[in-house]
Amino acid sequence: MPSRRVRSPLALSLLLLPLAGSLDAQSGPRPKSCTAAEYRQFDFWIGEWEVTLPDGSPAGANRIERILDGCALKESWTGAGGGHGTSYNTYDAGRHRWHQTWVDDQGNLFVLEGTIADGRMTLEGETVDTSGRGQRHRIAWQQTAPGRVRQLWEMSSDGGTTWSTTFDGRYRKR
């Protein structure tokens, strides 16, 4: 019987795939990688939330959940007007900073980074508006009482010299 040679890298990969799985299983359980206390700094935001504006009118609902074995938080926002957005949040241990990437159904993208100090998580980032002008965003979350969080989003068009409030949300746990 003539020998068969595997000529395709894809075919070779498919042949080796079962072997890779058995090697992983033989090496035992993987150690947890996101167990440091810093990964829990934003846990006060986890939960199902009703969000209102300072005057008590509805702003929306938000669900924050721990995902990926505790390595990240996922935010699922539904605005009172029907808009939707999602963010992924994680602690960057190498740089000692928190990171958030936000995307919504209006095509907005925000990439924010920051730290927690005195129980207040503050993330900042820059965007460019449709006319090409830079805008700086600063969003802070702080637990104000058990089951309550305030999210204050501010924006600056002058490099951070002056700030105006974009959103002031009051979270109440469901």
Coordinates of C-alpha atoms in Angstrom, one line a residue:
M1 CA 0.0 0.0 0.0
P2 CA 1.5 3.4 -1.0
S3 CA 2.1 5.8 1.9
R4 CA -0.1 8.9 2.1
R5 CA 1.6 12.2 2.7
V6 CA -0.4 15.1 4.2
R7 CA 0.2 18.0 1.9
S8 CA -2.1 20.6 3.3
P9 CA -1.3 22.6 6.5
L10 CA -5.1 22.6 7.2
A11 CA -5.3 18.9 6.9
L12 CA -2.3 18.5 9.3
S13 CA -3.9 20.9 11.8
L14 CA -7.1 18.9 11.7
L15 CA -5.2 15.7 12.4
L16 CA -3.4 17.2 15.3
L17 CA -6.4 18.9 16.9
P18 CA -7.5 15.9 19.0
L19 CA -4.0 15.5 20.3
A20 CA -3.8 19.2 21.4
G21 CA -7.0 18.7 23.5
S22 CA -5.7 15.6 25.2
L23 CA -2.4 17.3 26.1
D24 CA -4.3 20.2 27.7
A25 CA -6.5 17.7 29.7
Q26 CA -3.4 15.8 30.9
S27 CA -1.7 19.0 32.2
G28 CA -4.5 19.5 34.7
P29 CA -6.7 22.5 35.5
R30 CA -5.3 25.9 34.5
P31 CA -4.7 28.3 37.4
K32 CA -7.1 31.2 37.8
S33 CA -5.4 34.3 36.3
C34 CA -7.7 37.1 37.5
T35 CA -7.8 36.6 41.2
A36 CA -5.8 39.7 42.4
A37 CA -7.8 42.1 44.5
E38 CA -7.6 44.8 41.7
Y39 CA -9.9 42.7 39.6
R40 CA -12.6 43.2 42.2
Q41 CA -12.3 47.0 42.5
F42 CA -15.3 47.6 40.1
D43 CA -17.5 44.9 41.6
F44 CA -19.7 47.5 43.3
W45 CA -21.2 48.1 39.8
I46 CA -22.2 44.5 39.3
G47 CA -26.0 43.9 39.2
E48 CA -29.3 44.7 37.6
W49 CA -30.0 48.4 37.8
E50 CA -32.7 50.9 37.3
V51 CA -31.1 54.3 36.3
T52 CA -32.7 57.7 36.8
L53 CA -31.6 61.3 36.2
P54 CA -31.2 63.6 39.2
D55 CA -34.8 64.8 38.8
G56 CA -36.0 61.2 39.2
S57 CA -37.0 60.7 35.5
P58 CA -36.1 57.3 34.0
A59 CA -32.8 57.2 32.1
G60 CA -32.7 53.4 31.4
A61 CA -31.7 50.0 32.7
N62 CA -28.3 48.5 33.0
R63 CA -27.0 45.0 33.7
I64 CA -23.4 44.6 34.8
E65 CA -22.1 41.0 35.0
R66 CA -18.7 39.4 35.6
I67 CA -17.6 37.3 32.7
L68 CA -14.5 35.4 31.5
D69 CA -13.8 33.7 34.8
G70 CA -13.8 37.1 36.6
C71 CA -11.3 38.7 34.2
A72 CA -13.9 41.2 32.8
L73 CA -17.2 43.0 33.4
K74 CA -19.8 43.3 30.7
E75 CA -22.3 46.2 30.7
S76 CA -25.6 45.9 28.8
W77 CA -27.4 49.2 28.6
T78 CA -30.9 50.0 27.5
G79 CA -31.8 53.6 27.5
A80 CA -35.3 54.9 28.4
G81 CA -35.6 56.1 24.7
G82 CA -34.8 52.6 23.4
G83 CA -31.0 53.0 22.6
H84 CA -28.7 50.1 23.4
G85 CA -25.0 49.9 24.2
T86 CA -22.4 47.5 25.6
S87 CA -19.1 47.9 27.3
Y88 CA -16.4 45.5 28.3
N89 CA -14.3 46.5 31.3
T90 CA -11.1 44.9 32.6
Y91 CA -8.1 45.6 34.8
D92 CA -4.8 45.8 33.0
A93 CA -2.4 44.3 35.5
G94 CA 0.7 45.2 33.5
R95 CA -0.2 48.9 33.5
H96 CA -2.1 49.0 36.8
R97 CA -5.1 50.7 35.0
W98 CA -8.8 49.9 34.3
H99 CA -9.9 49.8 30.7
Q100 CA -13.4 50.2 29.1
T101 CA -14.4 49.8 25.5
W102 CA -18.0 51.1 24.8
V103 CA -20.0 50.6 21.6
D104 CA -23.6 51.5 21.0
D105 CA -26.3 51.3 18.4
Q106 CA -25.7 54.8 17.2
G107 CA -22.1 53.9 16.1
N108 CA -20.4 55.6 19.1
L109 CA -17.1 54.1 20.3
F110 CA -15.4 55.2 23.5
V111 CA -12.1 53.8 24.8
L112 CA -11.5 54.9 28.4
E113 CA -8.8 54.2 30.9
G114 CA -8.3 55.1 34.6
T115 CA -8.0 54.0 38.2
I116 CA -10.0 53.9 41.4
A117 CA -9.2 56.2 44.2
D118 CA -11.3 56.7 47.4
G119 CA -14.0 54.3 46.2
R120 CA -14.5 56.3 43.0
M121 CA -13.7 54.6 39.6
T122 CA -12.7 57.3 37.1
L123 CA -12.0 56.5 33.4
E124 CA -11.0 59.0 30.7
G125 CA -10.6 59.0 27.0
E126 CA -10.7 61.1 23.9
T127 CA -12.9 61.1 20.8
V128 CA -13.2 63.3 17.7
D129 CA -16.5 64.9 16.8
T130 CA -17.9 65.0 13.2
S131 CA -16.2 68.4 12.6
G132 CA -12.8 66.9 13.6
R133 CA -12.5 68.6 17.0
G134 CA -11.1 66.6 19.9
Q135 CA -13.3 65.9 22.9
R136 CA -12.2 64.6 26.3
H137 CA -14.5 62.4 28.3
R138 CA -14.4 61.6 32.0
I139 CA -16.8 59.1 33.5
A140 CA -16.8 58.4 37.3
W141 CA -18.7 55.7 39.2
Q142 CA -19.1 55.7 42.9
Q143 CA -21.2 53.7 45.3
T144 CA -23.2 56.2 47.3
A145 CA -25.1 53.7 49.6
P146 CA -25.7 50.0 49.6
G147 CA -27.4 49.1 46.3
R148 CA -26.9 52.7 44.9
V149 CA -24.3 54.0 42.5
R150 CA -23.8 57.4 40.8
Q151 CA -22.4 57.6 37.3
L152 CA -21.2 61.1 36.3
W153 CA -20.1 61.6 32.7
E154 CA -18.4 64.9 31.9
M155 CA -17.0 66.2 28.6
S156 CA -14.4 68.9 27.8
S157 CA -13.8 70.5 24.4
D158 CA -10.8 72.5 25.6
G159 CA -8.4 69.8 26.7
G160 CA -9.7 69.5 30.2
T161 CA -9.7 73.1 31.3
T162 CA -13.5 73.2 31.7
W163 CA -16.0 70.3 31.9
S164 CA -19.7 70.1 31.3
T165 CA -22.0 67.3 32.5
T166 CA -23.2 64.9 29.7
F167 CA -25.0 62.4 31.9
D168 CA -25.7 62.1 35.7
G169 CA -27.2 58.7 36.3
R170 CA -28.4 57.5 39.7
Y171 CA -28.4 53.7 39.9
R172 CA -30.7 51.7 42.1
K173 CA -30.3 47.9 42.3
R174 CA -33.4 46.0 41.3

